[in-house]
C-alpha positions as protocol buffer text, in pm:
chain_id: "A"
residue {
  index: 1
  type: MET
  ca { x: 0 y: 0 z: 0 }
}
residue {
  index: 2
  type: PRO
  ca { x: 116 y: 356 z: -60 }
}
residue {
  index: 3
  type: PRO
  ca { x: 188 y: 561 z: 256 }
}
residue {
  index: 4
  type: ASP
  ca { x: -115 y: 711 z: 432 }
}
residue {
  index: 5
  type: ALA
  ca { x: -367 y: 519 z: 223 }
}
residue {
  index: 6
  type: PRO
  ca { x: -587 y: 307 z: 451 }
}
residue {
  index: 7
  type: ALA
  ca { x: -830 y: 202 z: 177 }
}
residue {
  index: 8
  type: ALA
  ca { x: -782 y: -3 z: -141 }
}
residue {
  index: 9
  type: HIS
  ca { x: -1013 y: -161 z: -398 }
}
residue {
  index: 10
  type: ALA
  ca { x: -1061 y: -285 z: -755 }
}
residue {
  index: 11
  type: SER
  ca { x: -722 y: -420 z: -859 }
}
residue {
  index: 12
  type: THR
  ca { x: -630 y: -520 z: -1213 }
}
residue {
  index: 13
  type: LEU
  ca { x: -334 y: -733 z: -1323 }
}
residue {
  index: 14
  type: LEU
  ca { x: -128 y: -678 z: -1639 }
}
residue {
  index: 15
  type: ALA
  ca { x: 124 y: -937 z: -1758 }
}
residue {
  index: 16
  type: MET
  ca { x: 450 y: -777 z: -1872 }
}
residue {
  index: 17
  type: PRO
  ca { x: 671 y: -895 z: -2163 }
}
residue {
  index: 18
  type: ALA
  ca { x: 903 y: -1190 z: -2103 }
}
residue {
  index: 19
  type: ASP
  ca { x: 1216 y: -968 z: -2117 }
}
residue {
  index: 20
  type: HIS
  ca { x: 1082 y: -711 z: -1869 }
}
residue {
  index: 21
  type: PRO
  ca { x: 1228 y: -703 z: -1515 }
}
residue {
  index: 22
  type: ALA
  ca { x: 872 y: -732 z: -1380 }
}
residue {
  index: 23
  type: ALA
  ca { x: 637 y: -1023 z: -1443 }
}
residue {
  index: 24
  type: LEU
  ca { x: 324 y: -826 z: -1355 }
}
residue {
  index: 25
  type: THR
  ca { x: 200 y: -476 z: -1295 }
}
residue {
  index: 26
  type: VAL
  ca { x: -96 y: -434 z: -1062 }
}
residue {
  index: 27
  type: PHE
  ca { x: -310 y: -117 z: -1058 }
}
residue {
  index: 28
  type: TRP
  ca { x: -584 y: -24 z: -809 }
}
residue {
  index: 29
  type: PHE
  ca { x: -745 y: 279 z: -651 }
}
residue {
  index: 30
  type: SER
  ca { x: -634 y: 380 z: -305 }
}
residue {
  index: 31
  type: GLY
  ca { x: -678 y: 664 z: -58 }
}
residue {
  index: 32
  type: GLU
  ca { x: -858 y: 750 z: 263 }
}
residue {
  index: 33
  type: ARG
  ca { x: -1181 y: 572 z: 157 }
}
residue {
  index: 34
  type: GLU
  ca { x: -1374 y: 474 z: -154 }
}
residue {
  index: 35
  type: SER
  ca { x: -1497 y: 787 z: -336 }
}
residue {
  index: 36
  type: GLY
  ca { x: -1277 y: 1003 z: -114 }
}
residue {
  index: 37
  type: PRO
  ca { x: -1121 y: 1321 z: -255 }
}
residue {
  index: 38
  type: LYS
  ca { x: -767 y: 1192 z: -197 }
}
residue {
  index: 39
  type: VAL
  ca { x: -815 y: 867 z: -391 }
}
residue {
  index: 40
  type: GLN
  ca { x: -557 y: 808 z: -665 }
}
residue {
  index: 41
  type: ILE
  ca { x: -461 y: 522 z: -894 }
}
residue {
  index: 42
  type: ALA
  ca { x: -174 y: 326 z: -743 }
}
residue {
  index: 43
  type: ALA
  ca { x: 54 y: 58 z: -890 }
}
residue {
  index: 44
  type: SER
  ca { x: 316 y: -198 z: -799 }
}
residue {
  index: 45
  type: GLN
  ca { x: 521 y: -452 z: -994 }
}
residue {
  index: 46
  type: TRP
  ca { x: 630 y: -807 z: -919 }
}
residue {
  index: 47
  type: ASP
  ca { x: 1007 y: -814 z: -965 }
}
residue {
  index: 48
  type: ARG
  ca { x: 1131 y: -1132 z: -1131 }
}
residue {
  index: 49
  type: ALA
  ca { x: 1474 y: -1112 z: -968 }
}
residue {
  index: 50
  type: THR
  ca { x: 1366 y: -1058 z: -608 }
}
residue {
  index: 51
  type: GLN
  ca { x: 1030 y: -1238 z: -636 }
}
residue {
  index: 52
  type: GLN
  ca { x: 867 y: -955 z: -443 }
}
residue {
  index: 53
  type: TRP
  ca { x: 626 y: -668 z: -501 }
}
residue {
  index: 54
  type: ALA
  ca { x: 794 y: -330 z: -532 }
}
residue {
  index: 55
  type: PRO
  ca { x: 682 y: -49 z: -298 }
}
residue {
  index: 56
  type: ALA
  ca { x: 363 y: 99 z: -437 }
}
residue {
  index: 57
  type: ARG
  ca { x: 344 y: 447 z: -585 }
}
residue {
  index: 58
  type: PHE
  ca { x: 63 y: 669 z: -709 }
}
residue {
  index: 59
  type: LEU
  ca { x: 42 y: 722 z: -1085 }
}
residue {
  index: 60
  type: VAL
  ca { x: -287 y: 901 z: -1158 }
}
residue {
  index: 61
  type: ASN
  ca { x: -414 y: 1205 z: -969 }
}
residue {
  index: 62
  type: ARG
  ca { x: -761 y: 1353 z: -1025 }
}
residue {
  index: 63
  type: HIS
  ca { x: -639 y: 1714 z: -1011 }
}
residue {
  index: 64
  type: VAL
  ca { x: -374 y: 1655 z: -1277 }
}
residue {
  index: 65
  type: LEU
  ca { x: -627 y: 1469 z: -1491 }
}
residue {
  index: 66
  type: GLY
  ca { x: -885 y: 1743 z: -1456 }
}
residue {
  index: 67
  type: ALA
  ca { x: -636 y: 2009 z: -1561 }
}
residue {
  index: 68
  type: ALA
  ca { x: -536 y: 1810 z: -1869 }
}
residue {
  index: 69
  type: LEU
  ca { x: -896 y: 1731 z: -1965 }
}
residue {
  index: 70
  type: GLY
  ca { x: -1033 y: 2080 z: -1900 }
}
residue {
  index: 71
  type: PHE
  ca { x: -1302 y: 1979 z: -1651 }
}
residue {
  index: 72
  type: GLY
  ca { x: -1316 y: 1878 z: -1286 }
}
residue {
  index: 73
  type: VAL
  ca { x: -1275 y: 1516 z: -1174 }
}
residue {
  index: 74
  type: ARG
  ca { x: -1438 y: 1447 z: -839 }
}
residue {
  index: 75
  type: ARG
  ca { x: -1344 y: 1082 z: -784 }
}
residue {
  index: 76
  type: LEU
  ca { x: -1147 y: 801 z: -947 }
}
residue {
  index: 77
  type: GLY
  ca { x: -1187 y: 424 z: -946 }
}
residue {
  index: 78
  type: ASN
  ca { x: -1167 y: 86 z: -1120 }
}
residue {
  index: 79
  type: PRO
  ca { x: -852 y: 105 z: -1333 }
}
residue {
  index: 80
  type: VAL
  ca { x: -818 y: -157 z: -1609 }
}
residue {
  index: 81
  type: ALA
  ca { x: -487 y: -201 z: -1794 }
}
residue {
  index: 82
  type: TRP
  ca { x: -396 y: -321 z: -2143 }
}
residue {
  index: 83
  type: MET
  ca { x: -70 y: -328 z: -2342 }
}
residue {
  index: 84
  type: ASP
  ca { x: -96 y: -237 z: -2710 }
}
residue {
  index: 85
  type: GLY
  ca { x: 98 y: -379 z: -3003 }
}
residue {
  index: 86
  type: SER
  ca { x: 382 y: -131 z: -2957 }
}
residue {
  index: 87
  type: GLY
  ca { x: 433 y: -220 z: -2591 }
}
residue {
  index: 88
  type: HIS
  ca { x: 265 y: 88 z: -2444 }
}
residue {
  index: 89
  type: ILE
  ca { x: 28 y: 52 z: -2148 }
}
residue {
  index: 90
  type: HIS
  ca { x: -324 y: 194 z: -2166 }
}
residue {
  index: 91
  type: LEU
  ca { x: -537 y: 256 z: -1857 }
}
residue {
  index: 92
  type: PHE
  ca { x: -915 y: 285 z: -1859 }
}
residue {
  index: 93
  type: VAL
  ca { x: -1034 y: 456 z: -1542 }
}
residue {
  index: 94
  type: VAL
  ca { x: -1378 y: 536 z: -1400 }
}
residue {
  index: 95
  type: ALA
  ca { x: -1411 y: 907 z: -1316 }
}
residue {
  index: 96
  type: THR
  ca { x: -1696 y: 1126 z: -1197 }
}
residue {
  index: 97
  type: GLY
  ca { x: -1772 y: 1496 z: -1184 }
}
residue {
  index: 98
  type: TRP
  ca { x: -2091 y: 1578 z: -994 }
}
residue {
  index: 99
  type: GLY
  ca { x: -2300 y: 1283 z: -881 }
}
residue {
  index: 100
  type: GLY
  ca { x: -2214 y: 929 z: -773 }
}
residue {
  index: 101
  type: TRP
  ca { x: -2079 y: 631 z: -963 }
}
residue {
  index: 102
  type: ALA
  ca { x: -2389 y: 625 z: -1184 }
}
residue {
  index: 103
  type: ALA
  ca { x: -2271 y: 956 z: -1331 }
}
residue {
  index: 104
  type: SER
  ca { x: -1929 y: 815 z: -1422 }
}
residue {
  index: 105
  type: ARG
  ca { x: -1739 y: 842 z: -1746 }
}
residue {
  index: 106
  type: ILE
  ca { x: -1458 y: 616 z: -1867 }
}
residue {
  index: 107
  type: LEU
  ca { x: -1128 y: 796 z: -1917 }
}
residue {
  index: 108
  type: HIS
  ca { x: -878 y: 650 z: -2162 }
}
residue {
  index: 109
  type: LEU
  ca { x: -517 y: 711 z: -2055 }
}
residue {
  index: 110
  type: ARG
  ca { x: -201 y: 612 z: -2242 }
}
residue {
  index: 111
  type: GLN
  ca { x: 154 y: 566 z: -2121 }
}
residue {
  index: 112
  type: SER
  ca { x: 342 y: 892 z: -2167 }
}
residue {
  index: 113
  type: SER
  ca { x: 679 y: 779 z: -2031 }
}
residue {
  index: 114
  type: ASP
  ca { x: 945 y: 620 z: -2251 }
}
residue {
  index: 115
  type: GLY
  ca { x: 965 y: 310 z: -2033 }
}
residue {
  index: 116
  type: ASN
  ca { x: 714 y: 115 z: -1827 }
}
residue {
  index: 117
  type: GLY
  ca { x: 921 y: 33 z: -1523 }
}
residue {
  index: 118
  type: LEU
  ca { x: 738 y: 130 z: -1206 }
}
residue {
  index: 119
  type: GLN
  ca { x: 953 y: 429 z: -1113 }
}
residue {
  index: 120
  type: GLU
  ca { x: 930 y: 595 z: -1457 }
}
residue {
  index: 121
  type: LEU
  ca { x: 578 y: 492 z: -1556 }
}
residue {
  index: 122
  type: ALA
  ca { x: 347 y: 788 z: -1627 }
}
residue {
  index: 123
  type: PHE
  ca { x: 18 y: 840 z: -1809 }
}
residue {
  index: 124
  type: ALA
  ca { x: -156 y: 1115 z: -2004 }
}
residue {
  index: 125
  type: PRO
  ca { x: -525 y: 1130 z: -2096 }
}
residue {
  index: 126
  type: VAL
  ca { x: -634 y: 1040 z: -2447 }
}
residue {
  index: 127
  type: ARG
  ca { x: -1002 y: 1131 z: -2406 }
}
residue {
  index: 128
  type: VAL
  ca { x: -1332 y: 1039 z: -2247 }
}
residue {
  index: 129
  type: LEU
  ca { x: -1466 y: 737 z: -2435 }
}
residue {
  index: 130
  type: PRO
  ca { x: -1760 y: 848 z: -2656 }
}
residue {
  index: 131
  type: LEU
  ca { x: -2023 y: 602 z: -2537 }
}
residue {
  index: 132
  type: SER
  ca { x: -2350 y: 798 z: -2512 }
}
residue {
  index: 133
  type: TRP
  ca { x: -2516 y: 1121 z: -2616 }
}
residue {
  index: 134
  type: LEU
  ca { x: -2575 y: 1213 z: -2249 }
}
residue {
  index: 135
  type: TRP
  ca { x: -2224 y: 1357 z: -2196 }
}
residue {
  index: 136
  type: ASN
  ca { x: -2086 y: 1000 z: -2211 }
}
residue {
  index: 137
  type: THR
  ca { x: -2203 y: 944 z: -1854 }
}
residue {
  index: 138
  type: SER
  ca { x: -2294 y: 634 z: -1656 }
}
residue {
  index: 139
  type: HIS
  ca { x: -2047 y: 391 z: -1810 }
}
residue {
  index: 140
  type: LEU
  ca { x: -1804 y: 203 z: -1589 }
}
residue {
  index: 141
  type: VAL
  ca { x: -1519 y: -38 z: -1650 }
}
residue {
  index: 142
  type: ARG
  ca { x: -1407 y: -317 z: -1420 }
}
residue {
  index: 143
  type: ASN
  ca { x: -1267 y: -636 z: -1581 }
}
residue {
  index: 144
  type: ALA
  ca { x: -970 y: -711 z: -1805 }
}
residue {
  index: 145
  type: PRO
  ca { x: -995 y: -682 z: -2184 }
}
residue {
  index: 146
  type: LEU
  ca { x: -1009 y: -984 z: -2415 }
}
residue {
  index: 147
  type: PRO
  ca { x: -708 y: -982 z: -2654 }
}
residue {
  index: 148
  type: LEU
  ca { x: -776 y: -1040 z: -3024 }
}
residue {
  index: 149
  type: ALA
  ca { x: -566 y: -1210 z: -3291 }
}
residue {
  index: 150
  type: ASP
  ca { x: -521 y: -881 z: -3479 }
}
residue {
  index: 151
  type: GLY
  ca { x: -353 y: -722 z: -3177 }
}
residue {
  index: 152
  type: GLY
  ca { x: -661 y: -530 z: -3073 }
}
residue {
  index: 153
  type: MET
  ca { x: -889 y: -607 z: -2782 }
}
residue {
  index: 154
  type: VAL
  ca { x: -1245 y: -601 z: -2653 }
}
residue {
  index: 155
  type: LEU
  ca { x: -1304 y: -412 z: -2329 }
}
residue {
  index: 156
  type: PRO
  ca { x: -1605 y: -519 z: -2118 }
}
residue {
  index: 157
  type: VAL
  ca { x: -1792 y: -231 z: -1953 }
}
residue {
  index: 158
  type: HIS
  ca { x: -2143 y: -162 z: -1825 }
}
residue {
  index: 159
  type: PHE
  ca { x: -2404 y: 112 z: -1809 }
}
residue {
  index: 160
  type: GLU
  ca { x: -2578 y: 179 z: -1477 }
}
residue {
  index: 161
  type: LEU
  ca { x: -2802 y: 486 z: -1475 }
}
residue {
  index: 162
  type: GLY
  ca { x: -3136 y: 352 z: -1351 }
}
residue {
  index: 163
  type: ILE
  ca { x: -3089 y: 19 z: -1527 }
}
residue {
  index: 164
  type: LYS
  ca { x: -2772 y: -185 z: -1565 }
}
residue {
  index: 165
  type: TYR
  ca { x: -2657 y: -362 z: -1880 }
}
residue {
  index: 166
  type: PRO
  ca { x: -2318 y: -478 z: -2018 }
}
residue {
  index: 167
  type: LEU
  ca { x: -2135 y: -365 z: -2331 }
}
residue {
  index: 168
  type: ALA
  ca { x: -1831 y: -481 z: -2529 }
}
residue {
  index: 169
  type: LEU
  ca { x: -1603 y: -206 z: -2665 }
}
residue {
  index: 170
  type: ARG
  ca { x: -1365 y: -288 z: -2952 }
}
residue {
  index: 171
  type: PHE
  ca { x: -1021 y: -128 z: -2996 }
}
residue {
  index: 172
  type: ASP
  ca { x: -753 y: -175 z: -3261 }
}
residue {
  index: 173
  type: SER
  ca { x: -390 y: -268 z: -3194 }
}
residue {
  index: 174
  type: ARG
  ca { x: -295 y: 95 z: -3130 }
}
residue {
  index: 175
  type: GLY
  ca { x: -579 y: 161 z: -2887 }
}
residue {
  index: 176
  type: ALA
  ca { x: -818 y: 344 z: -3120 }
}
residue {
  index: 177
  type: PHE
  ca { x: -1184 y: 298 z: -3027 }
}
residue {
  index: 178
  type: LEU
  ca { x: -1377 y: 123 z: -3307 }
}
residue {
  index: 179
  type: GLY
  ca { x: -1729 y: 70 z: -3169 }
}
residue {
  index: 180
  type: MET
  ca { x: -1944 y: -119 z: -2920 }
}
residue {
  index: 181
  type: ALA
  ca { x: -2209 y: -389 z: -2891 }
}
residue {
  index: 182
  type: ARG
  ca { x: -2459 y: -462 z: -2616 }
}
residue {
  index: 183
  type: ILE
  ca { x: -2391 y: -797 z: -2449 }
}
residue {
  index: 184
  type: SER
  ca { x: -2720 y: -867 z: -2271 }
}
residue {
  index: 185
  type: ARG
  ca { x: -3079 y: -745 z: -2288 }
}
residue {
  index: 186
  type: ARG
  ca { x: -3114 y: -787 z: -1913 }
}
residue {
  index: 187
  type: THR
  ca { x: -3135 y: -470 z: -1707 }
}
residue {
  index: 188
  type: TYR
  ca { x: -2968 y: -597 z: -1390 }
}
residue {
  index: 189
  type: ALA
  ca { x: -2638 y: -735 z: -1528 }
}
residue {
  index: 190
  type: LEU
  ca { x: -2309 y: -554 z: -1475 }
}
residue {
  index: 191
  type: GLN
  ca { x: -1931 y: -589 z: -1464 }
}
residue {
  index: 192
  type: PRO
  ca { x: -1890 y: -855 z: -1738 }
}
residue {
  index: 193
  type: THR
  ca { x: -1580 y: -1073 z: -1760 }
}
residue {
  index: 194
  type: LEU
  ca { x: -1502 y: -1222 z: -2102 }
}
residue {
  index: 195
  type: LEU
  ca { x: -1380 y: -1577 z: -2167 }
}
residue {
  index: 196
  type: ALA
  ca { x: -1293 y: -1703 z: -2516 }
}
residue {
  index: 197
  type: LYS
  ca { x: -1393 y: -2064 z: -2592 }
}
residue {
  index: 198
  type: THR
  ca { x: -1270 y: -2028 z: -2952 }
}
residue {
  index: 199
  type: PRO
  ca { x: -1151 y: -1727 z: -3156 }
}
residue {
  index: 200
  type: THR
  ca { x: -1514 y: -1642 z: -3237 }
}
residue {
  index: 201
  type: GLU
  ca { x: -1717 y: -1795 z: -2951 }
}
residue {
  index: 202
  type: TRP
  ca { x: -1693 y: -1603 z: -2626 }
}
residue {
  index: 203
  type: LEU
  ca { x: -1879 y: -1605 z: -2296 }
}
residue {
  index: 204
  type: ALA
  ca { x: -1961 y: -1306 z: -2079 }
}
residue {
  index: 205
  type: LEU
  ca { x: -2015 y: -1386 z: -1710 }
}
residue {
  index: 206
  type: MET
  ca { x: -2166 y: -1108 z: -1502 }
}
residue {
  index: 207
  type: ARG
  ca { x: -2261 y: -978 z: -1161 }
}
residue {
  index: 208
  type: ASP
  ca { x: -2632 y: -986 z: -1077 }
}
residue {
  index: 209
  type: GLU
  ca { x: -2758 y: -685 z: -879 }
}
residue {
  index: 210
  type: ARG
  ca { x: -3077 y: -863 z: -772 }
}
residue {
  index: 211
  type: HIS
  ca { x: -3116 y: -1011 z: -425 }
}
residue {
  index: 212
  type: GLY
  ca { x: -3057 y: -1386 z: -436 }
}
residue {
  index: 213
  type: GLY
  ca { x: -2915 y: -1370 z: -788 }
}
residue {
  index: 214
  type: LYS
  ca { x: -2692 y: -1607 z: -982 }
}
residue {
  index: 215
  type: VAL
  ca { x: -2393 y: -1547 z: -1208 }
}
residue {
  index: 216
  type: ILE
  ca { x: -2543 y: -1416 z: -1534 }
}
residue {
  index: 217
  type: ALA
  ca { x: -2422 y: -1552 z: -1870 }
}
residue {
  index: 218
  type: ALA
  ca { x: -2434 y: -1444 z: -2234 }
}
residue {
  index: 219
  type: ARG
  ca { x: -2262 y: -1574 z: -2548 }
}
residue {
  index: 220
  type: THR
  ca { x: -2141 y: -1457 z: -2887 }
}
residue {
  index: 221
  type: GLN
  ca { x: -2059 y: -1694 z: -3172 }
}
residue {
  index: 222
  type: ASP
  ca { x: -1941 y: -1435 z: -3423 }
}
residue {
  index: 223
  type: GLY
  ca { x: -1657 y: -1262 z: -3245 }
}
residue {
  index: 224
  type: GLY
  ca { x: -1865 y: -1014 z: -3048 }
}
residue {
  index: 225
  type: ARG
  ca { x: -2087 y: -873 z: -3321 }
}
residue {
  index: 226
  type: ASN
  ca { x: -2403 y: -1030 z: -3179 }
}
residue {
  index: 227
  type: TRP
  ca { x: -2476 y: -1157 z: -2830 }
}
residue {
  index: 228
  type: ASN
  ca { x: -2747 y: -1382 z: -2685 }
}
residue {
  index: 229
  type: ASP
  ca { x: -2848 y: -1431 z: -2323 }
}
residue {
  index: 230
  type: LEU
  ca { x: -2795 y: -1775 z: -2170 }
}
residue {
  index: 231
  type: PRO
  ca { x: -2961 y: -1925 z: -1860 }
}
residue {
  index: 232
  type: ASP
  ca { x: -2804 y: -1813 z: -1534 }
}
residue {
  index: 233
  type: LEU
  ca { x: -2525 y: -2032 z: -1401 }
}
residue {
  index: 234
  type: ALA
  ca { x: -2580 y: -2246 z: -1093 }
}
residue {
  index: 235
  type: LEU
  ca { x: -2327 y: -2029 z: -907 }
}
residue {
  index: 236
  type: VAL
  ca { x: -2477 y: -1789 z: -653 }
}
residue {
  index: 237
  type: ASN
  ca { x: -2391 y: -1421 z: -684 }
}
residue {
  index: 238
  type: PRO
  ca { x: -2436 y: -1190 z: -384 }
}
residue {
  index: 239
  type: ASP
  ca { x: -2431 y: -877 z: -603 }
}
residue {
  index: 240
  type: SER
  ca { x: -2055 y: -907 z: -639 }
}
residue {
  index: 241
  type: ALA
  ca { x: -1797 y: -892 z: -916 }
}
residue {
  index: 242
  type: VAL
  ca { x: -1654 y: -1207 z: -1073 }
}
residue {
  index: 243
  type: GLY
  ca { x: -1323 y: -1248 z: -1252 }
}
residue {
  index: 244
  type: GLY
  ca { x: -1246 y: -1516 z: -1508 }
}
residue {
  index: 245
  type: MET
  ca { x: -1011 y: -1630 z: -1781 }
}
residue {
  index: 246
  type: ALA
  ca { x: -979 y: -1906 z: -2041 }
}
residue {
  index: 247
  type: LEU
  ca { x: -641 y: -2076 z: -2032 }
}
residue {
  index: 248
  type: ALA
  ca { x: -704 y: -2310 z: -2327 }
}
residue {
  index: 249
  type: PRO
  ca { x: -999 y: -2474 z: -2505 }
}
residue {
  index: 250
  type: GLY
  ca { x: -1199 y: -2656 z: -2240 }
}
residue {
  index: 251
  type: GLN
  ca { x: -1008 y: -2496 z: -1953 }
}
residue {
  index: 252
  type: MET
  ca { x: -1177 y: -2195 z: -1795 }
}
residue {
  index: 253
  type: LEU
  ca { x: -1140 y: -2044 z: -1449 }
}
residue {
  index: 254
  type: LEU
  ca { x: -1368 y: -1819 z: -1246 }
}
residue {
  index: 255
  type: ALA
  ca { x: -1302 y: -1645 z: -914 }
}
residue {
  index: 256
  type: HIS
  ca { x: -1631 y: -1561 z: -745 }
}
residue {
  index: 257
  type: ASN
  ca { x: -1803 y: -1501 z: -411 }
}
residue {
  index: 258
  type: SER
  ca { x: -1988 y: -1820 z: -321 }
}
residue {
  index: 259
  type: SER
  ca { x: -2175 y: -1720 z: -6 }
}
residue {
  index: 260
  type: PRO
  ca { x: -2538 y: -1630 z: -89 }
}
residue {
  index: 261
  type: ALA
  ca { x: -2562 y: -1331 z: 143 }
}
residue {
  index: 262
  type: SER
  ca { x: -2214 y: -1175 z: 163 }
}
residue {
  index: 263
  type: ARG
  ca { x: -1867 y: -1148 z: 15 }
}
residue {
  index: 264
  type: ALA
  ca { x: -1711 y: -1347 z: 297 }
}
residue {
  index: 265
  type: TRP
  ca { x: -1628 y: -1649 z: 78 }
}
residue {
  index: 266
  type: LEU
  ca { x: -1412 y: -1623 z: -233 }
}
residue {
  index: 267
  type: ASP
  ca { x: -1363 y: -1941 z: -435 }
}
residue {
  index: 268
  type: LEU
  ca { x: -1198 y: -2054 z: -757 }
}
residue {
  index: 269
  type: SER
  ca { x: -1398 y: -2279 z: -991 }
}
residue {
  index: 270
  type: GLY
  ca { x: -1317 y: -2449 z: -1321 }
}
residue {
  index: 271
  type: SER
  ca { x: -1520 y: -2543 z: -1625 }
}
residue {
  index: 272
  type: ALA
  ca { x: -1476 y: -2712 z: -1962 }
}
residue {
  index: 273
  type: ASP
  ca { x: -1779 y: -2551 z: -2128 }
}
residue {
  index: 274
  type: GLY
  ca { x: -1844 y: -2236 z: -1925 }
}
residue {
  index: 275
  type: VAL
  ca { x: -2183 y: -2367 z: -1814 }
}
residue {
  index: 276
  type: ALA
  ca { x: -2108 y: -2639 z: -1555 }
}
residue {
  index: 277
  type: TRP
  ca { x: -1857 y: -2522 z: -1293 }
}
residue {
  index: 278
  type: THR
  ca { x: -1668 y: -2732 z: -1037 }
}
residue {
  index: 279
  type: PRO
  ca { x: -1507 y: -2592 z: -719 }
}
residue {
  index: 280
  type: LEU
  ca { x: -1127 y: -2609 z: -736 }
}
residue {
  index: 281
  type: GLN
  ca { x: -992 y: -2402 z: -452 }
}
residue {
  index: 282
  type: ALA
  ca { x: -1120 y: -2206 z: -152 }
}
residue {
  index: 283
  type: LEU
  ca { x: -934 y: -1877 z: -188 }
}
residue {
  index: 284
  type: GLU
  ca { x: -1073 y: -1710 z: 127 }
}
residue {
  index: 285
  type: HIS
  ca { x: -1344 y: -1814 z: 373 }
}
residue {
  index: 286
  type: GLY
  ca { x: -1407 y: -1546 z: 633 }
}
residue {
  index: 287
  type: ALA
  ca { x: -1510 y: -1613 z: 990 }
}
residue {
  index: 288
  type: THR
  ca { x: -1824 y: -1396 z: 969 }
}
residue {
  index: 289
  type: ASP
  ca { x: -2042 y: -1233 z: 704 }
}
residue {
  index: 290
  type: ASP
  ca { x: -1877 y: -902 z: 788 }
}
residue {
  index: 291
  type: ASP
  ca { x: -1551 y: -1020 z: 630 }
}
residue {
  index: 292
  type: GLU
  ca { x: -1511 y: -918 z: 267 }
}
residue {
  index: 293
  type: PHE
  ca { x: -1294 y: -1064 z: -10 }
}
residue {
  index: 294
  type: SER
  ca { x: -1407 y: -908 z: -333 }
}
residue {
  index: 295
  type: TYR
  ca { x: -1338 y: -787 z: -687 }
}
residue {
  index: 296
  type: PRO
  ca { x: -1105 y: -1066 z: -803 }
}
residue {
  index: 297
  type: ALA
  ca { x: -872 y: -1010 z: -1099 }
}
residue {
  index: 298
  type: MET
  ca { x: -677 y: -1277 z: -1287 }
}
residue {
  index: 299
  type: ALA
  ca { x: -377 y: -1293 z: -1523 }
}
residue {
  index: 300
  type: TRP
  ca { x: -137 y: -1548 z: -1671 }
}
residue {
  index: 301
  type: ALA
  ca { x: 234 y: -1473 z: -1630 }
}
residue {
  index: 302
  type: ASP
  ca { x: 555 y: -1676 z: -1594 }
}
residue {
  index: 303
  type: GLY
  ca { x: 377 y: -2010 z: -1624 }
}
residue {
  index: 304
  type: SER
  ca { x: 132 y: -1931 z: -1347 }
}
residue {
  index: 305
  type: VAL
  ca { x: -220 y: -1810 z: -1283 }
}
residue {
  index: 306
  type: TRP
  ca { x: -217 y: -1501 z: -1061 }
}
residue {
  index: 307
  type: LEU
  ca { x: -511 y: -1361 z: -866 }
}
residue {
  index: 308
  type: SER
  ca { x: -553 y: -1037 z: -678 }
}
residue {
  index: 309
  type: TYR
  ca { x: -851 y: -920 z: -474 }
}
residue {
  index: 310
  type: THR
  ca { x: -964 y: -672 z: -211 }
}
residue {
  index: 311
  type: VAL
  ca { x: -963 y: -756 z: 160 }
}
residue {
  index: 312
  type: ASP
  ca { x: -1215 y: -560 z: 370 }
}
residue {
  index: 313
  type: ARG
  ca { x: -1167 y: -255 z: 142 }
}
residue {
  index: 314
  type: HIS
  ca { x: -841 y: -187 z: 330 }
}
residue {
  index: 315
  type: ARG
  ca { x: -574 y: -376 z: 137 }
}
residue {
  index: 316
  type: LEU
  ca { x: -508 y: -615 z: -149 }
}
residue {
  index: 317
  type: ALA
  ca { x: -416 y: -982 z: -136 }
}
residue {
  index: 318
  type: TRP
  ca { x: -275 y: -1209 z: -407 }
}
residue {
  index: 319
  type: GLN
  ca { x: -233 y: -1577 z: -479 }
}
residue {
  index: 320
  type: ARG
  ca { x: -33 y: -1764 z: -742 }
}
residue {
  index: 321
  type: PHE
  ca { x: -102 y: -2109 z: -884 }
}
residue {
  index: 322
  type: THR
  ca { x: 180 y: -2289 z: -1060 }
}
residue {
  index: 323
  type: ALA
  ca { x: 153 y: -2578 z: -1307 }
}
residue {
  index: 324
  type: ALA
  ca { x: 130 y: -2821 z: -1013 }
}
residue {
  index: 325
  type: ALA
  ca { x: -169 y: -2644 z: -860 }
}
residue {
  index: 326
  type: PRO
  ca { x: -518 y: -2800 z: -871 }
}
residue {
  index: 327
  type: VAL
  ca { x: -632 y: -2558 z: -1140 }
}
residue {
  index: 328
  type: GLY
  ca { x: -458 y: -2787 z: -1390 }
}
residue {
  index: 329
  type: VAL
  ca { x: -246 y: -2519 z: -1555 }
}
residue {
  index: 330
  type: LYS
  ca { x: -1 y: -2658 z: -1807 }
}
residue {
  index: 331
  type: PRO
  ca { x: 336 y: -2490 z: -1877 }
}
């Protein structure tokens, strides 16, 4: 944690190139409390030589962003990272002016420093993503993008003003925004995570804001152009984010809260088809419902599956599964 930052939430993991000193970069928002005026985007890197996380530092400040954009930024949250075809890091960050999270816009930032080592890494705003006629408000980002064979990616986001529904945003290999498609017709689905079964068949698994909900599912069979809703999964969802990834055909992972009424249990499950899921590992099981382990993020780096998640909104935790772990990862 950075100094004097007692709160942390919404981490995202970015795998670094094989010749980089760091295996991973992790970004999250941190400050005195969620939505607090001192919240900034923080980062750390896992050093391959020392096998440790470097001391965290702040990278994105709302005042600096506001000055560059020409309008005030009241709060920051939910950074999501992606590396383009030229090796530059892009950050997509939720930001608000007046109003709460439902009045958010998604800011697109691009690496402005020559290198992407932690101590030199810096970002500059590209623009607010043009997602709606209503001042581009009420769109939020949370989960990692899905990389494409052409070097571009698809970024999962959601809309949440009054109703909630998920969207897939497409970008080219340089980070230029190309367009979007609605993932689900449901009005209570948010924070999609994308898993590719094949190059053209993908699943979107989503948080359900309803009481007593399940993990929501949708599918595309044409590379994201058209989406269809699927029946809910058998996995309970206590209005909490999920994080997933597809390691190989028939080998999918999902980190999710498995307690019906709280975020006190965080588990890892596996699936061959994305429909039937089997428990693989208990990541965290709290002593009471007041414990919280939430907002899991996943990445593949150095022959391992890495997970990060929030603990009680105060700090981050991480776990690493090697090829010998029960998730069945192969080198």
